[in-house]
Coordinates of C-alpha atoms in Angstrom, one line a residue:
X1 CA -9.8 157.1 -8.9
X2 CA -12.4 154.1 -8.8
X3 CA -15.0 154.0 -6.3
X4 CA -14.9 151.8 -3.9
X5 CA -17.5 148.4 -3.7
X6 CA -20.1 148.0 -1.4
X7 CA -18.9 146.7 1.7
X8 CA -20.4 143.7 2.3
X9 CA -21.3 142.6 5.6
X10 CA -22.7 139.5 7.3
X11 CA -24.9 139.5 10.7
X12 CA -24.2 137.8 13.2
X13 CA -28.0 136.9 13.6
X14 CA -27.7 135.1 10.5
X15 CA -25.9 132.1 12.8
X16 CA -27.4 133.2 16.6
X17 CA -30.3 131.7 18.3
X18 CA -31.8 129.6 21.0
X19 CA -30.7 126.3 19.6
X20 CA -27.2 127.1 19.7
X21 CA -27.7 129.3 23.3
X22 CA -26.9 132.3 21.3
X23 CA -23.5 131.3 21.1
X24 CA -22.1 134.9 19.4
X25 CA -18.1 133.1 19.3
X26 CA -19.2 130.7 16.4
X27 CA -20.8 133.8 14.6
X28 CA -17.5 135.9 14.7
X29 CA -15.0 133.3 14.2
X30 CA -17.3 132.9 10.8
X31 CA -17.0 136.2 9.7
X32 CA -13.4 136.4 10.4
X33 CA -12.9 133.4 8.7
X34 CA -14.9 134.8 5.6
X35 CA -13.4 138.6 6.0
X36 CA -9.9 136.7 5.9
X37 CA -10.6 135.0 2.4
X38 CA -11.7 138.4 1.4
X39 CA -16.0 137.5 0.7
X40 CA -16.9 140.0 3.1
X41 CA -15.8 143.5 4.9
X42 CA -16.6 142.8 8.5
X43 CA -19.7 142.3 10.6
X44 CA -23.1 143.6 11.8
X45 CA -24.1 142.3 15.3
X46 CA -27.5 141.6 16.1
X47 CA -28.4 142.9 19.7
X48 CA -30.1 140.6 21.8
X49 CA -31.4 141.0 25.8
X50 CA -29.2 137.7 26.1
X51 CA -25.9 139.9 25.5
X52 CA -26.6 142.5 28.1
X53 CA -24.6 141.0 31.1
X54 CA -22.2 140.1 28.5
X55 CA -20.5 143.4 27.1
X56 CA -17.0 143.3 28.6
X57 CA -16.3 139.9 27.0
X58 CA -18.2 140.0 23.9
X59 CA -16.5 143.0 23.4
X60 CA -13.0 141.2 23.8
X61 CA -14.0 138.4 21.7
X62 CA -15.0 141.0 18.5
X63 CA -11.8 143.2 19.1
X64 CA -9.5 140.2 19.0
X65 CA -10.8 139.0 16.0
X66 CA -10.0 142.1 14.2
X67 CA -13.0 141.8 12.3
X68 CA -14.7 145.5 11.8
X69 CA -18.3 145.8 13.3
X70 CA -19.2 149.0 11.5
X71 CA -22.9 148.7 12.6
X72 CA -24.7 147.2 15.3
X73 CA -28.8 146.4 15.1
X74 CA -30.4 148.1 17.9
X75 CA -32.4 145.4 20.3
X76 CA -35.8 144.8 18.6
X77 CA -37.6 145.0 21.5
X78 CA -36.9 148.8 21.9
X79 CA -39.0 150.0 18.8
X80 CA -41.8 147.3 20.2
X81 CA -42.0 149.1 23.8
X82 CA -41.7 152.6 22.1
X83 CA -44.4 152.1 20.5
X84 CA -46.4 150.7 23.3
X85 CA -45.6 153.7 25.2
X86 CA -47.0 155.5 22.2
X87 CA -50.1 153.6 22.6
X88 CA -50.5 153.8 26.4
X89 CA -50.3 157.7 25.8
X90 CA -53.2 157.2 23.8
X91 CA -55.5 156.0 26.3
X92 CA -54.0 158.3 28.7
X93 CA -52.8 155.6 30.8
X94 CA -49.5 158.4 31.4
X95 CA -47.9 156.6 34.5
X96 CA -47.7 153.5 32.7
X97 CA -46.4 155.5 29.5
X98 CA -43.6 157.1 31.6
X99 CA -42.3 154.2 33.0
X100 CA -42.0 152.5 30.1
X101 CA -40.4 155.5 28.2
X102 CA -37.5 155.9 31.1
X103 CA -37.1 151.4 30.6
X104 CA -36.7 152.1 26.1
X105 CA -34.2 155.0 27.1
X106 CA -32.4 153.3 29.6
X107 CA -32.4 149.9 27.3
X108 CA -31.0 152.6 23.9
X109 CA -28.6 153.5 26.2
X110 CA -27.2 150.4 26.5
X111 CA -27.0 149.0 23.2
X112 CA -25.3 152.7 22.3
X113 CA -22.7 152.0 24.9
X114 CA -22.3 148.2 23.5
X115 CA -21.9 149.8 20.4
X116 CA -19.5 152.2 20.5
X117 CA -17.1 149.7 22.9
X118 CA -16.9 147.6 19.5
X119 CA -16.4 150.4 16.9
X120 CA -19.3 150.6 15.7
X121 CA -20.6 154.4 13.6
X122 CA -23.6 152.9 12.5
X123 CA -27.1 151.8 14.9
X124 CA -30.2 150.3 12.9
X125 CA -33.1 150.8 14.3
X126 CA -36.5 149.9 14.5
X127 CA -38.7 153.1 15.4
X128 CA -42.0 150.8 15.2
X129 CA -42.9 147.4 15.7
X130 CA -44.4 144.9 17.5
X131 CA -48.6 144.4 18.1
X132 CA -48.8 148.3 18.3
X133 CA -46.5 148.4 14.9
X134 CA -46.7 152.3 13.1
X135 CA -50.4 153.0 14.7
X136 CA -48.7 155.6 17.0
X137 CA -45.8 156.8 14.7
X138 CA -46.1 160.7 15.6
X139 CA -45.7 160.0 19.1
X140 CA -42.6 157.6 18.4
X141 CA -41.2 160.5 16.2
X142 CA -41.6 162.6 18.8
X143 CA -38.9 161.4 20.8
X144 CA -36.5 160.7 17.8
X145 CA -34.5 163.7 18.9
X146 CA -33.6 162.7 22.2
X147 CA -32.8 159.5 20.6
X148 CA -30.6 160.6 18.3
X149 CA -28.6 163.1 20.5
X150 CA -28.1 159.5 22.6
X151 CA -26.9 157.4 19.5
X152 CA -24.6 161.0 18.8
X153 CA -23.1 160.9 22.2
X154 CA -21.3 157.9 21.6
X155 CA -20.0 158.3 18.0
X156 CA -22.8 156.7 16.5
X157 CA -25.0 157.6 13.7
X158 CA -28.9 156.3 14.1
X159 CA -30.2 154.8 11.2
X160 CA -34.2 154.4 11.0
X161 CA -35.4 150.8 9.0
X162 CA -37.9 150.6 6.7
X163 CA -39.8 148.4 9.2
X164 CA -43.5 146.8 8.3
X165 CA -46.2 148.9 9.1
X166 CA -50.0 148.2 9.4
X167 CA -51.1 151.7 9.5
X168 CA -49.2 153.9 7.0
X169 CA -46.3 152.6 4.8
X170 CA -42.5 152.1 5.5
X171 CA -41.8 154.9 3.0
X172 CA -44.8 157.5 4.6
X173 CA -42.9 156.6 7.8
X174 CA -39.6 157.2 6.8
X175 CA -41.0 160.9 5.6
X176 CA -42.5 161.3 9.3
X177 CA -39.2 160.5 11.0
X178 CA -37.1 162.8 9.1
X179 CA -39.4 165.5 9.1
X180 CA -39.0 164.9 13.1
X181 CA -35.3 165.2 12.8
X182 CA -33.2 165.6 9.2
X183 CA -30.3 164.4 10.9
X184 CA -31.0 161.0 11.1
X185 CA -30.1 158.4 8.3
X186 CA -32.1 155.6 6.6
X187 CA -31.5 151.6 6.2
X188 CA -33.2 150.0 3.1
X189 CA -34.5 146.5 3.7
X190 CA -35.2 144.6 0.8
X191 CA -37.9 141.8 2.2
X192 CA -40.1 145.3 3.8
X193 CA -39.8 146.9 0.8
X194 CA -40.8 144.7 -0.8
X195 CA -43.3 143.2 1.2
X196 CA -45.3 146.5 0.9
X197 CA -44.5 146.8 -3.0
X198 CA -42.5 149.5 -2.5
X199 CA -38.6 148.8 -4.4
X200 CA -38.2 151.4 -7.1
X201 CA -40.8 153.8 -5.3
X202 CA -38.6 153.5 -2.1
X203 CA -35.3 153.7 -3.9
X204 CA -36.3 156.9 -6.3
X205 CA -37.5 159.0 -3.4
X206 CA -35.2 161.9 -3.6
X207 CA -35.5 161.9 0.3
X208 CA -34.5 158.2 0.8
X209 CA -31.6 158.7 -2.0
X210 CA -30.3 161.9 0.0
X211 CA -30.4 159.9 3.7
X212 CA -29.7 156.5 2.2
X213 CA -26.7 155.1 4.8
X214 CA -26.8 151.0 4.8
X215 CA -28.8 147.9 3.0
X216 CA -30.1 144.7 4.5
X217 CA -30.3 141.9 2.2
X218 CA -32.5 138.8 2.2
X219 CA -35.6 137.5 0.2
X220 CA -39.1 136.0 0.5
X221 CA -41.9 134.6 -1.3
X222 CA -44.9 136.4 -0.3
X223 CA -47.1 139.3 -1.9
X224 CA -48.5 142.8 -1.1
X225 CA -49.0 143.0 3.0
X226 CA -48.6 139.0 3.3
X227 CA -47.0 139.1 6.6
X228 CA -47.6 135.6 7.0
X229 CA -44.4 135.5 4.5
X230 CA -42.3 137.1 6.4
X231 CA -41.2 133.9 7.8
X232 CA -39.3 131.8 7.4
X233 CA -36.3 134.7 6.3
X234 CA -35.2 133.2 2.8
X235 CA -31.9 133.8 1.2
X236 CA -31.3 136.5 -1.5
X237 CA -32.5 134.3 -5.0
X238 CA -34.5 132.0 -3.7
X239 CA -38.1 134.1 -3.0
X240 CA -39.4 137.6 -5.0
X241 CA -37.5 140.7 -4.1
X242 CA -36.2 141.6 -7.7
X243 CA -32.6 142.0 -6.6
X244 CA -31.9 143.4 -10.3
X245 CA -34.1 146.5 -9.7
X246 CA -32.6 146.8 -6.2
X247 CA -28.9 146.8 -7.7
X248 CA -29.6 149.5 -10.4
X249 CA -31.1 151.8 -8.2
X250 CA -28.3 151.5 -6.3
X251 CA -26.2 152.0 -8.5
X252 CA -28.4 155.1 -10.4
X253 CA -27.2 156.9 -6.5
X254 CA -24.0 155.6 -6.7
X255 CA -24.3 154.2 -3.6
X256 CA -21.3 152.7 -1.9
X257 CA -22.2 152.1 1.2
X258 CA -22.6 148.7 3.9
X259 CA -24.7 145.7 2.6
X260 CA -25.6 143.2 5.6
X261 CA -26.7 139.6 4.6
X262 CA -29.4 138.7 7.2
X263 CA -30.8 136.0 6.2
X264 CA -30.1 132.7 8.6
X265 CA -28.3 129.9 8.1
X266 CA -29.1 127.8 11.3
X267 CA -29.8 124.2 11.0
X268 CA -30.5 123.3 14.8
X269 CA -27.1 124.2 16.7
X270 CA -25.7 123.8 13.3
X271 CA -24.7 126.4 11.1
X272 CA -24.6 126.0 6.9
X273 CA -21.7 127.9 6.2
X274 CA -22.0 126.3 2.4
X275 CA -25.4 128.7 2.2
X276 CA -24.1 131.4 3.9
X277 CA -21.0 131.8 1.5
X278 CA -23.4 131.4 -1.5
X279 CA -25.6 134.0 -0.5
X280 CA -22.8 136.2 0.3
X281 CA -21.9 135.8 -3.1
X282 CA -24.9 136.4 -5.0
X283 CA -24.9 139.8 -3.0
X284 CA -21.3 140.7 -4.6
X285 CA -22.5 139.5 -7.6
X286 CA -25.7 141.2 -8.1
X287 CA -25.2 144.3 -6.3

């Protein structure tokens, strides 16, 4: 039997943000439109604090589409405030780490609960980030267990992201995180990696290879550590990340697994659905 392609998926961040007041319906009836004419395998929704008083009925609107949502990205701001609780731990301000602690596991929660009520078996998350970034990364790994039994308790699987890191290195990271708990799964970003130069080193670690369970795909155009370039996200062909390295280390694992587009395609409220196809494209095409 052939093995199946990479299932190619398409964020819903990619066409969400203030401009168009977060409108998520726009987003899905995209995807659907693009899962219909058979460019892409589903979706991956972006988690934003805007969607929290929304779950019953952006629930409905994804299940009616019939679009799969096989992962969900985990609220950035919950790797930011875990590792400021990290950090207030380290000046032993511990009342202020507690609190903050019980808000990041009541906020997981949440986006574990919005995921599993739209199907989703995959959670990316950020385990560092923010001003405090991977300076406290022991501490953060610390409470990766309780996080994961979380993540477990409703049918999801947690998925740790190669994030930017000012103190160690995405890949030293990663190596941290599953010493803390072998249970958890990795996400390979391409503009991280290779922000910190890391693509084939990242992609022939026998550990990443092994735990390997999703891709994000997008591109930029700056060098080693240049976290200037980070923004604006560019789309996949149009900056450095050598997407022909990317695809045969891939494909040396025989990877088969989810491949999200991220890169955005707002132009003010409105969205270039010409780019977006391309780039979903190129992703088919290359990896």
């Amino acid at each position: 039997m052939t093995a199946p392609e990479k299932r190619i998926l398409c964020s819903t961040g990619t066409m969400v943000g203030r401009e168009n007041n977060f409108n998520y319906t726009r987003a899905v009836d995209v995807i659907r439109s693009m899962r219909d004419r058979g460019l892409i395998f589903g979706g991956e929704l972006m988690m934003l604090r805007h969607y929290y008083d929304k779950k019953e009925e952006i629930t409905s609107y994804i299940k009616a589409s019939g679009v799969p949502f096989p992962v969900i990205h985990c609220e950035k701001g919950v790797g930011t405030d875990l590792s400021h609780a990290g950090y207030l731990a380290s000046v032993k301000d511990y009342m202020g780490e507690e609190r903050l602690l019980e808000q990041v596991m009541d906020t997981f929660r949440l986006n574990c609960s919005f995921g599993e009520s739209i199907g989703a078996s995959m959670m990316v998350l950020h385990l560092w980030g923010g001003e405090d970034s991977d300076s406290n990364i022991s501490y953060n790994c610390t409470v990766l267990q309780d996080l994961f039994s979380i993540a477990y308790s409703h049918g999801i699987r947690l998925l740790i992201e190669n994030v930017p890191s000012t103190t160690n290195d995405p890949l030293s990271n990663w190596h941290l995180a599953v010493d803390a708990h072998p249970g958890i799964g990795l996400i390979f970003d391409s503009r991280f990696a290779t922000l910190h130069d890391q693509v084939s080193e990242t992609l022939s670690d026998p550990l990443v290879r092994y735990n390997l369970c999703h891709v994000h795909i997008s591109d930029f155009v700056g060098g080693y550590r240049n976290f200037a370039a980070l923004r604006p996200i560019l789309h996949p062909g149009d900056g450095v990340v050598d997407f022909e390295l990317i695809s045969r280390l891939l494909n040396e694992v025989g990877y088969r697994g989810t491949v999200t587009l991220e890169s955005p395609v707002m132009n003010g409220a409105d969205i270039d659905t010409e780019l977006l196809e391309r780039s979903v494209r190129f992703i088919a095409e290359k990896l």
